[in-house]
Amino acid sequence: NETRECRSLQKRKTNAVITRRQLIQESDRKEAERKQAEMQAEQDALNKRIESVKSSGDTFPKTTEEIKLVEDLIMSAKYEELLKLCEGKKLDFNVKSTRGDNMSLLYRALYHNSRNLNQSRLDRKNMICEFVLNNGGAPVIFTEEGMNCVFFAARTNNKKAFDLLLKNGFDPNRKGPNGKTVLEFLVEQNIKVDPEIMNELKATTKPSLFSMVLESNADGLKKALESQKNLAEINKRDNNGKTLLDHAIKLKPDQNPDPEIVGLLLAAG
């Protein structure tokens, strides 16, 4: 009797485990079907929006709805759909954003953290960047915070997009509303970027007093301060109200002030 009861108990336990596993599998299946249905509904709605756009012979995108549609396609990396939408139209990719954040469409294409994207999606994003650039998208538009497309490509270690931007005319010496070049901004914020990107920026950006201070380039600073023009610049304040000496005293969290840099600035007045 005991043996029969043990077998019966074991059978009930086994059946319970099987039933629970089947319920989980069924729940997973239904969830997958629900997500698939949602994705299909979103794609169908997107296709209807694309089909509803009529070419007026004027520039595209122009209306709020047109710009928003292009932004949605770019943000969701819908490369093929974007090509279909833009086919045969006179394109203007430097229109004002509908989202109130001053981002250009090109910046929108770069607006992601490339470390969190799978390669396929990142490739489509970069193809969109190239398409926008090839159709007049300006790489020099800045956000109110002083960031631009090249800064964002560098910050997210997107070497392909970074190279595309430089190839299409971005001047690394151009300063943003914050008064900094891309290189200066990256160094000031202590942002770690791909060494190849950093080396390319250093090779193409003209050294400034600010970059020399941040990089503790004492020899370069000493030579630069021989110029009367540069001497007149050392006490100017940046957009944050800081002078070069302020930056020299407080460099990076893991860095002590360079006594030679501080001494050169103090001696220069």
mmCIF file of C-alpha atoms in Angstrom:
data_model
loop_
_atom_site.group_PDB
_atom_site.id
_atom_site.type_symbol
_atom_site.label_atom_id
_atom_site.label_comp_id
_atom_site.label_asym_id
_atom_site.label_seq_id
_atom_site.Cartn_x
_atom_site.Cartn_y
_atom_site.Cartn_z
ATOM 1 C CA ASN A 1 0.000 0.000 0.000
ATOM 2 C CA GLU A 2 2.777 2.387 0.912
ATOM 3 C CA THR A 3 4.499 1.736 -2.392
ATOM 4 C CA ARG A 4 1.265 2.410 -4.301
ATOM 5 C CA GLU A 5 0.675 5.639 -2.396
ATOM 6 C CA CYS A 6 4.255 6.796 -3.049
ATOM 7 C CA ARG A 7 3.892 6.039 -6.750
ATOM 8 C CA SER A 8 0.538 7.813 -6.838
ATOM 9 C CA LEU A 9 1.989 10.863 -5.074
ATOM 10 C CA GLN A 10 4.968 10.928 -7.419
ATOM 11 C CA LYS A 11 2.667 10.690 -10.427
ATOM 12 C CA ARG A 12 0.534 13.593 -9.167
ATOM 13 C CA LYS A 13 3.674 15.687 -8.617
ATOM 14 C CA THR A 14 4.958 14.841 -12.099
ATOM 15 C CA ASN A 15 1.586 15.712 -13.638
ATOM 16 C CA ALA A 16 1.542 19.001 -11.701
ATOM 17 C CA VAL A 17 4.997 19.904 -13.003
ATOM 18 C CA ILE A 18 3.983 19.037 -16.578
ATOM 19 C CA THR A 19 0.775 21.052 -16.243
ATOM 20 C CA ARG A 20 2.636 24.044 -14.833
ATOM 21 C CA ARG A 21 5.213 23.861 -17.650
ATOM 22 C CA GLN A 22 2.430 23.659 -20.237
ATOM 23 C CA LEU A 23 0.699 26.674 -18.694
ATOM 24 C CA ILE A 24 3.942 28.675 -18.809
ATOM 25 C CA GLN A 25 4.555 27.649 -22.422
ATOM 26 C CA GLU A 26 0.996 28.599 -23.346
ATOM 27 C CA SER A 27 1.356 31.945 -21.577
ATOM 28 C CA ASP A 28 4.653 32.613 -23.384
ATOM 29 C CA ARG A 29 3.057 31.678 -26.701
ATOM 30 C CA LYS A 30 0.133 34.039 -26.152
ATOM 31 C CA GLU A 31 2.483 36.852 -25.082
ATOM 32 C CA ALA A 32 4.603 36.329 -28.200
ATOM 33 C CA GLU A 33 1.468 36.365 -30.356
ATOM 34 C CA ARG A 34 0.262 39.553 -28.629
ATOM 35 C CA LYS A 35 3.595 41.310 -29.232
ATOM 36 C CA GLN A 36 3.639 40.123 -32.837
ATOM 37 C CA ALA A 37 0.106 41.450 -33.332
ATOM 38 C CA GLU A 38 1.079 44.790 -31.786
ATOM 39 C CA MET A 39 4.142 45.061 -34.032
ATOM 40 C CA GLN A 40 2.060 44.216 -37.092
ATOM 41 C CA ALA A 41 -0.579 46.784 -36.121
ATOM 42 C CA GLU A 42 2.139 49.432 -35.681
ATOM 43 C CA GLN A 43 3.655 48.529 -39.061
ATOM 44 C CA ASP A 44 0.233 48.653 -40.745
ATOM 45 C CA ALA A 45 -0.459 52.070 -39.217
ATOM 46 C CA LEU A 46 2.978 53.271 -40.341
ATOM 47 C CA ASN A 47 2.384 52.022 -43.882
ATOM 48 C CA LYS A 48 -0.919 53.924 -44.000
ATOM 49 C CA ARG A 49 0.831 57.115 -42.867
ATOM 50 C CA ILE A 50 3.474 56.648 -45.570
ATOM 51 C CA GLU A 51 0.865 55.976 -48.265
ATOM 52 C CA SER A 52 -1.161 59.029 -47.208
ATOM 53 C CA VAL A 53 1.721 61.423 -47.986
ATOM 54 C CA LYS A 54 1.243 63.050 -51.381
ATOM 55 C CA SER A 55 4.064 64.774 -53.233
ATOM 56 C CA SER A 56 3.146 68.434 -53.738
ATOM 57 C CA GLY A 57 6.273 69.339 -55.710
ATOM 58 C CA ASP A 58 7.417 71.446 -52.758
ATOM 59 C CA THR A 59 10.174 70.500 -50.323
ATOM 60 C CA PHE A 60 9.705 67.461 -48.115
ATOM 61 C CA PRO A 61 9.184 67.086 -45.205
ATOM 62 C CA LYS A 62 7.346 70.369 -44.675
ATOM 63 C CA THR A 63 4.154 69.977 -42.660
ATOM 64 C CA THR A 64 4.224 69.017 -38.974
ATOM 65 C CA GLU A 65 2.769 65.601 -39.774
ATOM 66 C CA GLU A 66 5.373 64.976 -42.494
ATOM 67 C CA ILE A 67 8.276 65.959 -40.224
ATOM 68 C CA LYS A 68 6.896 63.836 -37.389
ATOM 69 C CA LEU A 69 6.576 60.836 -39.722
ATOM 70 C CA VAL A 70 10.180 61.194 -40.905
ATOM 71 C CA GLU A 71 11.338 61.540 -37.276
ATOM 72 C CA ASP A 72 9.432 58.380 -36.311
ATOM 73 C CA LEU A 73 11.002 56.423 -39.176
ATOM 74 C CA ILE A 74 14.491 57.643 -38.269
ATOM 75 C CA MET A 75 14.125 56.938 -34.552
ATOM 76 C CA SER A 76 12.824 53.420 -35.206
ATOM 77 C CA ALA A 77 15.586 52.732 -37.784
ATOM 78 C CA LYS A 78 13.078 52.099 -40.597
ATOM 79 C CA TYR A 79 15.579 52.582 -43.402
ATOM 80 C CA GLU A 80 13.654 50.915 -46.239
ATOM 81 C CA GLU A 81 10.437 52.723 -45.301
ATOM 82 C CA LEU A 82 12.269 56.059 -45.206
ATOM 83 C CA LEU A 83 13.653 55.496 -48.714
ATOM 84 C CA LYS A 84 10.183 54.628 -49.984
ATOM 85 C CA LEU A 85 8.676 57.724 -48.381
ATOM 86 C CA CYS A 86 11.352 60.074 -49.778
ATOM 87 C CA GLU A 87 11.448 58.628 -53.288
ATOM 88 C CA GLY A 88 10.934 61.265 -55.984
ATOM 89 C CA LYS A 89 10.655 64.166 -53.527
ATOM 90 C CA LYS A 90 12.694 67.355 -53.169
ATOM 91 C CA LEU A 91 14.204 66.750 -49.741
ATOM 92 C CA ASP A 92 15.006 69.212 -46.968
ATOM 93 C CA PHE A 93 16.452 67.395 -43.952
ATOM 94 C CA ASN A 94 17.307 70.595 -42.053
ATOM 95 C CA VAL A 95 13.753 71.335 -40.926
ATOM 96 C CA LYS A 96 12.919 72.197 -37.323
ATOM 97 C CA SER A 97 11.975 69.306 -35.048
ATOM 98 C CA THR A 98 8.351 68.813 -34.025
ATOM 99 C CA ARG A 99 9.418 67.675 -30.552
ATOM 100 C CA GLY A 100 10.635 71.005 -29.220
ATOM 101 C CA ASP A 101 14.179 69.803 -28.501
ATOM 102 C CA ASN A 102 16.025 71.576 -31.353
ATOM 103 C CA MET A 103 17.407 68.292 -32.731
ATOM 104 C CA SER A 104 18.069 68.092 -36.461
ATOM 105 C CA LEU A 105 16.928 64.982 -38.322
ATOM 106 C CA LEU A 106 20.575 63.960 -38.633
ATOM 107 C CA TYR A 107 21.059 64.269 -34.872
ATOM 108 C CA ARG A 108 17.847 62.285 -34.421
ATOM 109 C CA ALA A 109 19.381 59.440 -36.432
ATOM 110 C CA LEU A 110 22.374 59.410 -34.097
ATOM 111 C CA TYR A 111 20.347 59.769 -30.914
ATOM 112 C CA HIS A 112 20.934 56.412 -29.289
ATOM 113 C CA ASN A 113 23.480 54.636 -27.185
ATOM 114 C CA SER A 114 25.284 52.419 -29.685
ATOM 115 C CA ARG A 115 26.403 50.103 -26.863
ATOM 116 C CA ASN A 116 22.776 49.074 -26.341
ATOM 117 C CA LEU A 117 21.905 48.439 -29.994
ATOM 118 C CA ASN A 118 22.174 45.187 -31.854
ATOM 119 C CA GLN A 119 24.400 45.376 -34.919
ATOM 120 C CA SER A 120 21.552 45.167 -37.419
ATOM 121 C CA ARG A 121 19.741 48.161 -35.947
ATOM 122 C CA LEU A 122 22.978 50.144 -35.636
ATOM 123 C CA ASP A 123 23.784 49.417 -39.297
ATOM 124 C CA ARG A 124 20.352 50.695 -40.355
ATOM 125 C CA LYS A 125 20.842 53.817 -38.229
ATOM 126 C CA ASN A 126 24.164 54.490 -39.928
ATOM 127 C CA MET A 127 22.620 53.940 -43.372
ATOM 128 C CA ILE A 128 19.998 56.539 -42.443
ATOM 129 C CA CYS A 129 22.787 58.941 -41.388
ATOM 130 C CA GLU A 130 24.474 58.471 -44.750
ATOM 131 C CA PHE A 131 21.181 58.961 -46.620
ATOM 132 C CA VAL A 132 20.403 62.167 -44.708
ATOM 133 C CA LEU A 133 23.946 63.503 -45.258
ATOM 134 C CA ASN A 134 23.853 62.664 -48.970
ATOM 135 C CA ASN A 135 20.629 64.650 -49.247
ATOM 136 C CA GLY A 136 21.848 67.845 -47.608
ATOM 137 C CA GLY A 137 21.493 67.123 -43.894
ATOM 138 C CA ALA A 138 23.819 69.565 -42.123
ATOM 139 C CA PRO A 139 26.238 68.030 -39.604
ATOM 140 C CA VAL A 140 26.907 71.355 -37.864
ATOM 141 C CA ILE A 141 23.567 72.044 -36.200
ATOM 142 C CA PHE A 142 23.964 72.369 -32.437
ATOM 143 C CA THR A 143 21.498 71.709 -29.649
ATOM 144 C CA GLU A 144 20.974 74.316 -26.952
ATOM 145 C CA GLU A 145 23.363 72.340 -24.712
ATOM 146 C CA GLY A 146 26.142 72.820 -27.251
ATOM 147 C CA MET A 147 26.200 69.245 -28.518
ATOM 148 C CA ASN A 148 26.264 68.409 -32.208
ATOM 149 C CA CYS A 149 26.148 65.314 -34.386
ATOM 150 C CA VAL A 150 29.897 64.667 -34.297
ATOM 151 C CA PHE A 151 29.942 64.941 -30.508
ATOM 152 C CA PHE A 152 27.165 62.385 -30.219
ATOM 153 C CA ALA A 153 28.812 59.988 -32.700
ATOM 154 C CA ALA A 154 32.051 60.229 -30.705
ATOM 155 C CA ARG A 155 30.325 59.875 -27.348
ATOM 156 C CA THR A 156 28.576 56.678 -28.419
ATOM 157 C CA ASN A 157 31.766 55.319 -30.063
ATOM 158 C CA ASN A 158 30.022 55.146 -33.445
ATOM 159 C CA LYS A 159 33.153 55.257 -35.609
ATOM 160 C CA LYS A 160 31.299 54.723 -38.896
ATOM 161 C CA ALA A 161 28.973 57.676 -38.285
ATOM 162 C CA PHE A 162 31.890 59.773 -36.997
ATOM 163 C CA ASP A 163 33.848 59.162 -40.219
ATOM 164 C CA LEU A 164 30.767 59.915 -42.335
ATOM 165 C CA LEU A 165 30.298 63.267 -40.626
ATOM 166 C CA LEU A 166 33.911 64.346 -41.088
ATOM 167 C CA LYS A 167 33.833 63.175 -44.694
ATOM 168 C CA ASN A 168 30.746 65.302 -45.296
ATOM 169 C CA GLY A 169 32.253 68.568 -44.172
ATOM 170 C CA PHE A 170 32.079 68.869 -40.413
ATOM 171 C CA ASP A 171 34.815 71.213 -39.161
ATOM 172 C CA PRO A 172 36.128 69.849 -35.833
ATOM 173 C CA ASN A 173 37.420 73.334 -34.993
ATOM 174 C CA ARG A 174 33.937 74.839 -35.054
ATOM 175 C CA LYS A 175 32.762 75.810 -31.580
ATOM 176 C CA GLY A 176 29.262 75.278 -30.295
ATOM 177 C CA PRO A 177 27.071 77.620 -28.232
ATOM 178 C CA ASN A 178 29.016 76.465 -25.159
ATOM 179 C CA GLY A 179 32.208 77.936 -26.665
ATOM 180 C CA LYS A 180 33.864 74.502 -26.938
ATOM 181 C CA THR A 181 34.981 72.330 -29.822
ATOM 182 C CA VAL A 182 33.928 68.673 -29.794
ATOM 183 C CA LEU A 183 37.371 67.656 -28.513
ATOM 184 C CA GLU A 184 37.335 70.257 -25.743
ATOM 185 C CA PHE A 185 33.832 69.251 -24.658
ATOM 186 C CA LEU A 186 34.745 65.545 -24.545
ATOM 187 C CA VAL A 187 37.899 66.217 -22.523
ATOM 188 C CA GLU A 188 36.169 68.650 -20.174
ATOM 189 C CA GLN A 189 33.377 66.175 -19.433
ATOM 190 C CA ASN A 190 35.915 63.335 -19.019
ATOM 191 C CA ILE A 191 34.021 61.194 -21.529
ATOM 192 C CA LYS A 192 35.811 58.012 -22.568
ATOM 193 C CA VAL A 193 35.632 57.471 -26.321
ATOM 194 C CA ASP A 194 37.102 55.118 -28.890
ATOM 195 C CA PRO A 195 40.888 55.786 -29.065
ATOM 196 C CA GLU A 196 40.706 55.962 -32.886
ATOM 197 C CA ILE A 197 38.045 58.677 -32.676
ATOM 198 C CA MET A 198 40.000 60.607 -30.043
ATOM 199 C CA ASN A 199 43.231 60.401 -32.054
ATOM 200 C CA GLU A 200 41.447 61.623 -35.179
ATOM 201 C CA LEU A 201 39.926 64.555 -33.301
ATOM 202 C CA LYS A 202 43.302 65.486 -31.838
ATOM 203 C CA ALA A 203 44.881 65.322 -35.287
ATOM 204 C CA THR A 204 42.248 67.545 -36.899
ATOM 205 C CA THR A 205 41.485 70.009 -34.086
ATOM 206 C CA LYS A 206 43.762 73.007 -33.681
ATOM 207 C CA PRO A 207 45.133 73.165 -30.120
ATOM 208 C CA SER A 208 43.515 75.903 -28.037
ATOM 209 C CA LEU A 209 44.481 77.374 -24.676
ATOM 210 C CA PHE A 210 41.571 75.478 -23.163
ATOM 211 C CA SER A 211 42.598 72.086 -24.587
ATOM 212 C CA MET A 212 46.222 72.657 -23.546
ATOM 213 C CA VAL A 213 45.139 73.329 -19.974
ATOM 214 C CA LEU A 214 42.841 70.288 -19.843
ATOM 215 C CA GLU A 215 45.480 67.992 -21.358
ATOM 216 C CA SER A 216 48.310 69.458 -19.212
ATOM 217 C CA ASN A 217 50.245 70.420 -22.335
ATOM 218 C CA ALA A 218 52.737 72.727 -20.594
ATOM 219 C CA ASP A 219 55.117 73.064 -23.557
ATOM 220 C CA GLY A 220 52.299 74.003 -25.921
ATOM 221 C CA LEU A 221 50.790 76.442 -23.419
ATOM 222 C CA LYS A 222 54.142 78.124 -22.752
ATOM 223 C CA LYS A 223 54.648 78.698 -26.466
ATOM 224 C CA ALA A 224 51.064 79.882 -26.974
ATOM 225 C CA LEU A 225 51.362 82.436 -24.172
ATOM 226 C CA GLU A 226 54.164 84.166 -26.041
ATOM 227 C CA SER A 227 51.421 85.622 -28.239
ATOM 228 C CA GLN A 228 49.843 88.872 -27.050
ATOM 229 C CA LYS A 229 46.545 87.745 -28.532
ATOM 230 C CA ASN A 230 46.535 84.620 -26.370
ATOM 231 C CA LEU A 231 47.594 86.588 -23.291
ATOM 232 C CA ALA A 232 44.483 88.695 -23.707
ATOM 233 C CA GLU A 233 42.356 85.519 -23.663
ATOM 234 C CA ILE A 234 43.530 83.883 -20.449
ATOM 235 C CA ASN A 235 41.171 85.733 -18.098
ATOM 236 C CA LYS A 236 38.072 85.390 -20.274
ATOM 237 C CA ARG A 237 35.282 83.350 -18.749
ATOM 238 C CA ASP A 238 33.489 80.548 -20.540
ATOM 239 C CA ASN A 239 29.716 79.981 -20.581
ATOM 240 C CA ASN A 240 29.970 78.501 -17.081
ATOM 241 C CA GLY A 241 31.790 81.567 -15.744
ATOM 242 C CA LYS A 242 35.143 79.759 -15.430
ATOM 243 C CA THR A 243 38.573 81.058 -16.441
ATOM 244 C CA LEU A 244 41.457 78.919 -17.662
ATOM 245 C CA LEU A 245 42.926 79.070 -14.169
ATOM 246 C CA ASP A 246 39.670 77.738 -12.709
ATOM 247 C CA HIS A 247 39.891 74.767 -15.083
ATOM 248 C CA ALA A 248 43.585 74.243 -14.316
ATOM 249 C CA ILE A 249 42.946 74.097 -10.566
ATOM 250 C CA LYS A 250 40.052 71.670 -10.915
ATOM 251 C CA LEU A 251 40.737 69.329 -13.800
ATOM 252 C CA LYS A 252 39.231 65.836 -13.679
ATOM 253 C CA PRO A 253 37.977 63.985 -10.580
ATOM 254 C CA ASP A 254 40.993 61.643 -10.706
ATOM 255 C CA GLN A 255 43.537 64.364 -11.508
ATOM 256 C CA ASN A 256 45.466 66.794 -9.328
ATOM 257 C CA PRO A 257 46.219 70.298 -10.632
ATOM 258 C CA ASP A 258 49.341 70.466 -12.776
ATOM 259 C CA PRO A 259 51.675 72.901 -10.912
ATOM 260 C CA GLU A 260 53.475 73.848 -14.128
ATOM 261 C CA ILE A 261 50.199 74.747 -15.905
ATOM 262 C CA VAL A 262 48.961 76.716 -12.888
ATOM 263 C CA GLY A 263 52.333 78.486 -12.623
ATOM 264 C CA LEU A 264 52.297 79.473 -16.313
ATOM 265 C CA LEU A 265 48.809 80.960 -16.045
ATOM 266 C CA LEU A 266 49.597 82.850 -12.842
ATOM 267 C CA ALA A 267 52.814 84.229 -14.347
ATOM 268 C CA ALA A 268 50.905 85.324 -17.449
ATOM 269 C CA GLY A 269 48.524 87.375 -15.338
#
